[in-house]
PDB file of C-alpha atoms and ligand atoms in Angstrom:
ATOM      1  CA  GLY A   1       6.433 -44.160  98.915  1.00  0.00           C
ATOM      2  CA  ARG A   2       5.108 -40.662  98.309  1.00  0.00           C
ATOM      3  CA  PRO A   3       2.569 -38.897 100.509  1.00  0.00           C
ATOM      4  CA  ARG A   4      -0.992 -38.786  99.073  1.00  0.00           C
ATOM      5  CA  ASP A   5      -1.078 -35.118 100.035  1.00  0.00           C
ATOM      6  CA  LEU A   6      -2.557 -34.004  96.698  1.00  0.00           C
ATOM      7  CA  ALA A   7      -5.562 -36.339  96.888  1.00  0.00           C
ATOM      8  CA  GLY A   8      -8.708 -34.517  95.788  1.00  0.00           C
ATOM      9  CA  ARG A   9      -6.670 -31.665  94.264  1.00  0.00           C
ATOM     10  CA  ARG A  10      -6.773 -30.662  90.613  1.00  0.00           C
ATOM     11  CA  VAL A  11      -3.492 -29.519  89.140  1.00  0.00           C
ATOM     12  CA  VAL A  12      -2.472 -28.272  85.702  1.00  0.00           C
ATOM     13  CA  VAL A  13       1.062 -28.718  84.415  1.00  0.00           C
ATOM     14  CA  SER A  14       2.403 -27.307  81.152  1.00  0.00           C
ATOM     15  CA  ALA A  15       5.344 -29.062  79.524  1.00  0.00           C
ATOM     16  CA  GLY A  16       7.515 -28.928  76.441  1.00  0.00           C
ATOM     17  CA  GLY A  17       8.079 -25.988  74.162  1.00  0.00           C
ATOM     18  CA  THR A  18       5.755 -24.051  71.884  1.00  0.00           C
ATOM     19  CA  ARG A  19       6.246 -23.762  68.122  1.00  0.00           C
ATOM     20  CA  GLU A  20       5.294 -20.736  66.060  1.00  0.00           C
ATOM     21  CA  ALA A  21       4.523 -21.326  62.410  1.00  0.00           C
ATOM     22  CA  ILE A  22       6.455 -19.411  59.768  1.00  0.00           C
ATOM     23  CA  ASP A  23       4.694 -21.171  56.899  1.00  0.00           C
ATOM     24  CA  PRO A  24       2.864 -24.543  56.603  1.00  0.00           C
ATOM     25  CA  VAL A  25       6.085 -26.531  57.032  1.00  0.00           C
ATOM     26  CA  ARG A  26       8.416 -24.357  59.123  1.00  0.00           C
ATOM     27  CA  PHE A  27       8.374 -23.072  62.649  1.00  0.00           C
ATOM     28  CA  ILE A  28      10.346 -21.240  65.329  1.00  0.00           C
ATOM     29  CA  GLY A  29      10.791 -23.512  68.321  1.00  0.00           C
ATOM     30  CA  ASN A  30      13.026 -24.306  71.255  1.00  0.00           C
ATOM     31  CA  ARG A  31      14.927 -27.228  72.770  1.00  0.00           C
ATOM     32  CA  SER A  32      12.614 -28.057  75.659  1.00  0.00           C
ATOM     33  CA  SER A  33      12.174 -31.848  75.903  1.00  0.00           C
ATOM     34  CA  GLY A  34       9.219 -31.805  78.285  1.00  0.00           C
ATOM     35  CA  LEU A  35      11.019 -34.103  80.746  1.00  0.00           C
ATOM     36  CA  GLN A  36      10.612 -31.761  83.737  1.00  0.00           C
ATOM     37  CA  GLY A  37       6.919 -31.169  83.052  1.00  0.00           C
ATOM     38  CA  TYR A  38       6.305 -34.887  82.635  1.00  0.00           C
ATOM     39  CA  ALA A  39       8.147 -35.540  85.914  1.00  0.00           C
ATOM     40  CA  LEU A  40       5.815 -33.003  87.565  1.00  0.00           C
ATOM     41  CA  ALA A  41       2.748 -34.696  86.089  1.00  0.00           C
ATOM     42  CA  ARG A  42       3.895 -38.198  87.071  1.00  0.00           C
ATOM     43  CA  THR A  43       4.759 -37.243  90.643  1.00  0.00           C
ATOM     44  CA  ALA A  44       1.487 -35.317  91.074  1.00  0.00           C
ATOM     45  CA  VAL A  45      -0.478 -38.410  89.947  1.00  0.00           C
ATOM     46  CA  ALA A  46       1.523 -40.499  92.440  1.00  0.00           C
ATOM     47  CA  ARG A  47       0.615 -38.025  95.190  1.00  0.00           C
ATOM     48  CA  GLY A  48      -3.079 -38.396  94.417  1.00  0.00           C
ATOM     49  CA  ALA A  49      -3.797 -35.329  92.263  1.00  0.00           C
ATOM     50  CA  GLU A  50      -6.137 -35.133  89.308  1.00  0.00           C
ATOM     51  CA  VAL A  51      -3.681 -33.957  86.670  1.00  0.00           C
ATOM     52  CA  THR A  52      -4.163 -32.138  83.368  1.00  0.00           C
ATOM     53  CA  LEU A  53      -0.924 -32.078  81.417  1.00  0.00           C
ATOM     54  CA  VAL A  54      -0.777 -29.526  78.602  1.00  0.00           C
ATOM     55  CA  ALA A  55       2.033 -30.830  76.406  1.00  0.00           C
ATOM     56  CA  ALA A  56       3.576 -28.707  73.679  1.00  0.00           C
ATOM     57  CA  ASN A  57       5.449 -30.758  71.073  1.00  0.00           C
ATOM     58  CA  VAL A  58       6.700 -33.424  73.444  1.00  0.00           C
ATOM     59  CA  ALA A  59       7.945 -36.759  72.076  1.00  0.00           C
ATOM     60  CA  LEU A  60       7.174 -38.713  75.251  1.00  0.00           C
ATOM     61  CA  PRO A  61       4.392 -41.217  75.969  1.00  0.00           C
ATOM     62  CA  ASP A  62       1.404 -39.945  77.982  1.00  0.00           C
ATOM     63  CA  PRO A  63       2.010 -40.381  81.705  1.00  0.00           C
ATOM     64  CA  ALA A  64      -0.431 -42.915  83.186  1.00  0.00           C
ATOM     65  CA  GLY A  65      -3.349 -41.392  85.028  1.00  0.00           C
ATOM     66  CA  ALA A  66      -3.045 -37.848  83.639  1.00  0.00           C
ATOM     67  CA  THR A  67      -5.356 -36.130  81.149  1.00  0.00           C
ATOM     68  CA  VAL A  68      -3.077 -35.009  78.336  1.00  0.00           C
ATOM     69  CA  VAL A  69      -3.912 -32.089  76.042  1.00  0.00           C
ATOM     70  CA  ARG A  70      -1.458 -31.799  73.166  1.00  0.00           C
ATOM     71  CA  VAL A  71      -0.825 -28.340  71.743  1.00  0.00           C
ATOM     72  CA  GLU A  72       1.546 -26.731  69.281  1.00  0.00           C
ATOM     73  CA  SER A  73       1.572 -22.931  69.425  1.00  0.00           C
ATOM     74  CA  THR A  74       1.574 -20.449  72.288  1.00  0.00           C
ATOM     75  CA  ALA A  75      -2.003 -19.492  71.390  1.00  0.00           C
ATOM     76  CA  ASP A  76      -3.036 -23.183  71.717  1.00  0.00           C
ATOM     77  CA  LEU A  77      -1.167 -23.523  75.018  1.00  0.00           C
ATOM     78  CA  ARG A  78      -2.768 -20.350  76.385  1.00  0.00           C
ATOM     79  CA  ALA A  79      -6.274 -21.543  75.531  1.00  0.00           C
ATOM     80  CA  ALA A  80      -5.683 -25.007  77.031  1.00  0.00           C
ATOM     81  CA  VAL A  81      -4.064 -23.701  80.224  1.00  0.00           C
ATOM     82  CA  LEU A  82      -6.664 -20.979  80.844  1.00  0.00           C
ATOM     83  CA  SER A  83      -9.468 -23.467  80.284  1.00  0.00           C
ATOM     84  CA  ALA A  84      -8.030 -26.156  82.587  1.00  0.00           C
ATOM     85  CA  ALA A  85      -7.036 -23.547  85.197  1.00  0.00           C
ATOM     86  CA  GLY A  86     -10.702 -22.659  85.705  1.00  0.00           C
ATOM     87  CA  THR A  87     -11.197 -25.621  88.038  1.00  0.00           C
ATOM     88  CA  ALA A  88      -7.610 -26.081  89.226  1.00  0.00           C
ATOM     89  CA  ASP A  89      -6.144 -25.721  92.710  1.00  0.00           C
ATOM     90  CA  ALA A  90      -2.645 -25.273  91.323  1.00  0.00           C
ATOM     91  CA  VAL A  91      -0.994 -24.492  88.003  1.00  0.00           C
ATOM     92  CA  VAL A  92       2.672 -25.201  87.328  1.00  0.00           C
ATOM     93  CA  MET A  93       3.993 -23.671  84.111  1.00  0.00           C
ATOM     94  CA  ALA A  94       7.017 -25.741  83.166  1.00  0.00           C
ATOM     95  CA  ALA A  95       6.667 -25.208  79.405  1.00  0.00           C
ATOM     96  CA  ALA A  96       9.157 -23.099  77.492  1.00  0.00           C
ATOM     97  CA  VAL A  97       6.847 -20.599  75.820  1.00  0.00           C
ATOM     98  CA  ALA A  98       8.003 -18.678  72.743  1.00  0.00           C
ATOM     99  CA  ASP A  99       8.316 -14.990  73.566  1.00  0.00           C
ATOM    100  CA  PHE A 100       7.749 -14.011  69.921  1.00  0.00           C
ATOM    101  CA  ARG A 101       5.957 -15.377  66.880  1.00  0.00           C
ATOM    102  CA  PRO A 102       6.061 -14.480  63.193  1.00  0.00           C
ATOM    103  CA  ALA A 103       3.691 -11.544  62.701  1.00  0.00           C
ATOM    104  CA  ALA A 104       2.212 -13.132  59.593  1.00  0.00           C
ATOM    105  CA  ARG A 105       1.951 -16.845  58.939  1.00  0.00           C
ATOM    106  CA  GLY A 106       2.264 -17.585  55.240  1.00  0.00           C
ATOM    107  CA  ASP A 107      -0.366 -19.889  53.735  1.00  0.00           C
ATOM    108  CA  SER A 108       2.086 -21.339  51.279  1.00  0.00           C
ATOM    109  CA  LYS A 109       5.613 -22.579  51.666  1.00  0.00           C
ATOM    110  CA  ILE A 110       8.238 -19.862  51.307  1.00  0.00           C
ATOM    111  CA  LYS A 111      10.050 -20.524  48.029  1.00  0.00           C
ATOM    112  CA  LYS A 112      13.782 -20.670  47.581  1.00  0.00           C
ATOM    113  CA  THR A 113      14.515 -17.943  45.036  1.00  0.00           C
ATOM    114  CA  SER A 114      17.624 -16.329  43.647  1.00  0.00           C
ATOM    115  CA  ALA A 115      16.571 -13.039  45.235  1.00  0.00           C
ATOM    116  CA  GLU A 116      17.433 -12.090  48.819  1.00  0.00           C
ATOM    117  CA  PRO A 117      15.015 -13.736  51.291  1.00  0.00           C
ATOM    118  CA  GLU A 118      12.358 -11.624  52.979  1.00  0.00           C
ATOM    119  CA  PRO A 119      12.943 -10.921  56.688  1.00  0.00           C
ATOM    120  CA  ILE A 120      10.632 -12.646  59.154  1.00  0.00           C
ATOM    121  CA  HIS A 121       8.919 -10.026  61.299  1.00  0.00           C
ATOM    122  CA  LEU A 122       8.172 -11.027  64.859  1.00  0.00           C
ATOM    123  CA  THR A 123       5.461  -9.939  67.249  1.00  0.00           C
ATOM    124  CA  LYS A 124       5.198 -10.437  71.014  1.00  0.00           C
ATOM    125  CA  ASN A 125       3.349 -13.407  72.462  1.00  0.00           C
ATOM    126  CA  PRO A 126       1.160 -13.034  75.546  1.00  0.00           C
ATOM    127  CA  ASP A 127       2.820 -14.010  78.831  1.00  0.00           C
ATOM    128  CA  ILE A 128       0.458 -16.757  79.983  1.00  0.00           C
ATOM    129  CA  LEU A 129       1.886 -17.050  83.481  1.00  0.00           C
ATOM    130  CA  ALA A 130       1.659 -13.302  84.094  1.00  0.00           C
ATOM    131  CA  GLU A 131      -1.853 -13.225  82.621  1.00  0.00           C
ATOM    132  CA  LEU A 132      -2.996 -16.024  84.918  1.00  0.00           C
ATOM    133  CA  CYS A 133      -1.606 -14.161  87.946  1.00  0.00           C
ATOM    134  CA  ASP A 134      -3.149 -10.835  86.786  1.00  0.00           C
ATOM    135  CA  ARG A 135      -6.557 -12.448  86.316  1.00  0.00           C
ATOM    136  CA  ARG A 136      -6.416 -14.006  89.776  1.00  0.00           C
ATOM    137  CA  ARG A 137      -5.349 -10.744  91.409  1.00  0.00           C
ATOM    138  CA  GLU A 138      -8.058  -8.783  89.604  1.00  0.00           C
ATOM    139  CA  GLY A 139     -10.734 -11.409  90.286  1.00  0.00           C
ATOM    140  CA  ARG A 140     -11.497 -12.147  86.627  1.00  0.00           C
ATOM    141  CA  GLY A 141     -11.149 -15.666  85.329  1.00  0.00           C
ATOM    142  CA  PRO A 142      -9.395 -18.662  86.815  1.00  0.00           C
ATOM    143  CA  ALA A 143      -8.125 -18.325  90.395  1.00  0.00           C
ATOM    144  CA  PRO A 144      -5.947 -21.328  91.266  1.00  0.00           C
ATOM    145  CA  GLU A 145      -4.685 -21.110  94.839  1.00  0.00           C
ATOM    146  CA  VAL A 146      -1.102 -21.725  93.803  1.00  0.00           C
ATOM    147  CA  ILE A 147       0.556 -20.570  90.589  1.00  0.00           C
ATOM    148  CA  ALA A 148       4.133 -21.605  89.877  1.00  0.00           C
ATOM    149  CA  GLY A 149       6.499 -20.771  87.043  1.00  0.00           C
ATOM    150  CA  PHE A 150       9.895 -21.862  85.833  1.00  0.00           C
ATOM    151  CA  ALA A 151      12.709 -19.592  84.766  1.00  0.00           C
ATOM    152  CA  ALA A 152      16.025 -20.424  83.183  1.00  0.00           C
ATOM    153  CA  GLU A 153      18.752 -18.088  84.321  1.00  0.00           C
ATOM    154  CA  THR A 154      22.482 -18.165  83.725  1.00  0.00           C
ATOM    155  CA  ASP A 155      23.675 -15.444  86.100  1.00  0.00           C
ATOM    156  CA  ASP A 156      22.542 -13.506  89.181  1.00  0.00           C
ATOM    157  CA  ILE A 157      20.048 -16.312  89.672  1.00  0.00           C
ATOM    158  CA  LEU A 158      18.622 -15.085  92.973  1.00  0.00           C
ATOM    159  CA  ALA A 159      18.326 -11.403  92.062  1.00  0.00           C
ATOM    160  CA  ASN A 160      16.920 -12.064  88.583  1.00  0.00           C
ATOM    161  CA  GLY A 161      14.604 -14.749  89.939  1.00  0.00           C
ATOM    162  CA  ARG A 162      13.256 -12.537  92.734  1.00  0.00           C
ATOM    163  CA  ALA A 163      12.546  -9.749  90.267  1.00  0.00           C
ATOM    164  CA  LYS A 164      10.770 -12.173  87.929  1.00  0.00           C
ATOM    165  CA  LEU A 165       8.665 -13.673  90.756  1.00  0.00           C
ATOM    166  CA  ALA A 166       7.517 -10.189  91.719  1.00  0.00           C
ATOM    167  CA  ARG A 167       6.963  -9.044  88.132  1.00  0.00           C
ATOM    168  CA  LYS A 168       4.857 -12.073  87.210  1.00  0.00           C
ATOM    169  CA  GLY A 169       3.020 -12.127  90.541  1.00  0.00           C
ATOM    170  CA  CYS A 170       3.259 -15.891  91.024  1.00  0.00           C
ATOM    171  CA  ASP A 171       3.640 -17.853  94.260  1.00  0.00           C
ATOM    172  CA  LEU A 172       6.604 -20.038  93.363  1.00  0.00           C
ATOM    173  CA  LEU A 173       9.337 -19.638  90.789  1.00  0.00           C
ATOM    174  CA  VAL A 174      11.653 -22.529  90.032  1.00  0.00           C
ATOM    175  CA  VAL A 175      14.889 -20.998  88.833  1.00  0.00           C
ATOM    176  CA  ASN A 176      16.878 -23.463  86.761  1.00  0.00           C
ATOM    177  CA  GLN A 177      20.582 -23.336  86.381  1.00  0.00           C
ATOM    178  CA  VAL A 178      21.072 -23.793  82.649  1.00  0.00           C
ATOM    179  CA  GLY A 179      24.268 -24.977  81.018  1.00  0.00           C
ATOM    180  CA  GLU A 180      26.835 -27.551  82.238  1.00  0.00           C
ATOM    181  CA  ASN A 181      24.713 -30.405  80.859  1.00  0.00           C
ATOM    182  CA  LEU A 182      21.782 -29.319  82.984  1.00  0.00           C
ATOM    183  CA  ALA A 183      18.140 -28.635  82.229  1.00  0.00           C
ATOM    184  CA  PHE A 184      17.309 -28.975  78.522  1.00  0.00           C
ATOM    185  CA  GLY A 185      17.003 -32.579  77.372  1.00  0.00           C
ATOM    186  CA  THR A 186      18.844 -34.078  80.332  1.00  0.00           C
ATOM    187  CA  PRO A 187      17.498 -36.350  83.099  1.00  0.00           C
ATOM    188  CA  ASP A 188      18.949 -34.070  85.787  1.00  0.00           C
ATOM    189  CA  ASN A 189      18.165 -30.611  87.010  1.00  0.00           C
ATOM    190  CA  ALA A 190      19.412 -28.219  89.689  1.00  0.00           C
ATOM    191  CA  ALA A 191      17.379 -25.275  90.862  1.00  0.00           C
ATOM    192  CA  VAL A 192      16.466 -22.777  93.497  1.00  0.00           C
ATOM    193  CA  VAL A 193      12.749 -22.519  94.211  1.00  0.00           C
ATOM    194  CA  LEU A 194      11.794 -18.961  95.135  1.00  0.00           C
ATOM    195  CA  VAL A 195       8.781 -18.656  97.391  1.00  0.00           C
ATOM    196  CA  ALA A 196       6.650 -15.488  97.611  1.00  0.00           C
ATOM    197  CA  GLY A 197       6.941 -14.320 101.209  1.00  0.00           C
ATOM    198  CA  GLY A 198       9.254 -17.169 102.168  1.00  0.00           C
ATOM    199  CA  ASP A 199      12.807 -18.431 102.072  1.00  0.00           C
ATOM    200  CA  PRO A 200      14.247 -19.910  98.881  1.00  0.00           C
ATOM    201  CA  VAL A 201      14.645 -23.682  98.736  1.00  0.00           C
ATOM    202  CA  GLU A 202      17.782 -25.001  97.108  1.00  0.00           C
ATOM    203  CA  VAL A 203      17.478 -28.261  95.185  1.00  0.00           C
ATOM    204  CA  PRO A 204      20.857 -29.847  94.430  1.00  0.00           C
ATOM    205  CA  ARG A 205      21.562 -31.509  91.118  1.00  0.00           C
ATOM    206  CA  GLY A 206      19.496 -34.671  90.824  1.00  0.00           C
ATOM    207  CA  PRO A 207      16.704 -36.421  88.912  1.00  0.00           C
ATOM    208  CA  LYS A 208      13.863 -34.219  87.621  1.00  0.00           C
ATOM    209  CA  ASP A 209      11.451 -36.276  89.766  1.00  0.00           C
ATOM    210  CA  ASP A 210      13.255 -35.014  92.901  1.00  0.00           C
ATOM    211  CA  LEU A 211      12.796 -31.381  91.868  1.00  0.00           C
ATOM    212  CA  ALA A 212       9.167 -32.162  91.006  1.00  0.00           C
ATOM    213  CA  ASP A 213       8.590 -33.553  94.509  1.00  0.00           C
ATOM    214  CA  VAL A 214      10.062 -30.404  96.091  1.00  0.00           C
ATOM    215  CA  VAL A 215       7.691 -28.297  93.972  1.00  0.00           C
ATOM    216  CA  TRP A 216       4.686 -30.380  95.087  1.00  0.00           C
ATOM    217  CA  ASP A 217       5.858 -30.188  98.752  1.00  0.00           C
ATOM    218  CA  LEU A 218       5.751 -26.403  98.462  1.00  0.00           C
ATOM    219  CA  VAL A 219       2.454 -26.421  96.558  1.00  0.00           C
ATOM    220  CA  ALA A 220       0.836 -28.752  99.128  1.00  0.00           C
ATOM    221  CA  ALA A 221       2.053 -26.530 101.974  1.00  0.00           C
ATOM    222  CA  ARG A 222       0.349 -23.514 100.394  1.00  0.00           C
ATOM    223  CA  LEU A 223      -2.954 -25.228  99.665  1.00  0.00           C
ATOM    224  CA  GLY A 224      -5.520 -24.484 102.366  1.00  0.00           C
TER     225      GLY A 224
HETATM  226  O1  C5P B   1       9.838 -14.571  81.465  1.00  0.00           O
HETATM  227  P1  C5P B   1      10.289 -15.980  81.305  1.00  0.00           P
HETATM  228  O2  C5P B   1      10.070 -16.538  79.930  1.00  0.00           O
HETATM  229  O3  C5P B   1      11.679 -16.245  81.821  1.00  0.00           O
HETATM  230  O4  C5P B   1       9.328 -16.782  82.292  1.00  0.00           O
HETATM  231  C1  C5P B   1       9.292 -18.164  82.285  1.00  0.00           C
HETATM  232  C2  C5P B   1       7.991 -18.644  82.881  1.00  0.00           C
HETATM  233  O5  C5P B   1       6.895 -17.944  82.309  1.00  0.00           O
HETATM  234  C3  C5P B   1       7.738 -20.103  82.608  1.00  0.00           C
HETATM  235  O6  C5P B   1       6.972 -20.622  83.692  1.00  0.00           O
HETATM  236  C4  C5P B   1       6.915 -20.056  81.327  1.00  0.00           C
HETATM  237  O7  C5P B   1       6.086 -21.199  81.214  1.00  0.00           O
HETATM  238  C5  C5P B   1       6.116 -18.791  81.510  1.00  0.00           C
HETATM  239  N1  C5P B   1       5.837 -18.054  80.256  1.00  0.00           N
HETATM  240  C6  C5P B   1       4.527 -17.888  79.835  1.00  0.00           C
HETATM  241  N2  C5P B   1       4.249 -17.189  78.686  1.00  0.00           N
HETATM  242  C7  C5P B   1       5.250 -16.638  77.964  1.00  0.00           C
HETATM  243  C8  C5P B   1       6.580 -16.790  78.386  1.00  0.00           C
HETATM  244  C9  C5P B   1       6.846 -17.506  79.531  1.00  0.00           C
HETATM  245  O8  C5P B   1       3.617 -18.377  80.509  1.00  0.00           O
HETATM  246  N3  C5P B   1       4.955 -15.972  76.863  1.00  0.00           N
END
């Protein structure tokens, strides 16, 4: 059995991948299945936490015992996460958030014409994880005790991960090894969890629940 070490704690987990509308029927999206975020939500419930799961475009049933907020775009995800974070002890951002969105969303479906198609112009999305950390540091808005992010890296995992942890200002960064049938859409994951002011924790390839439990071990250790 799992420890009930998150009893009385409120945690927020984001899962899945955001979609950015191009027109009423099309979007720019990504391949995140939401499996890792759902594993985090499930294991947190099992460890006694009160869990809000912000799920972006996930085709999985709601995990028992969690409050699920379904969202589509990065703007939706940002609003839901910032709102739930207001009363949270910990936030774990496992969602794959679109870095860019179409600058203008057409109100009608783009027509197939004989002329050359118009280019789709992109604009930057806000970095929700970085914003959460900035707000906490500057004492404005939600101040969860522990803020964790995920990062998919293919090379120089430790160096790139360390730089990202520092840049975002979060407490934990789970650096996924992508590729080789790992991460996206698979039941398994392998990762290194970088800890602000601490040693990295290596998690060998295994079920996403195992990685989730390591994350909650580290979160629980940092909660006062
Ligand atoms: O910078 P990068 O996209 O690699 O960082 C990944 C982490 O940042 C994930 O935890 C993701 O949920 C979060 N993120 C975010 N807002 C963005 C992009 C990423 O919160 N616009």
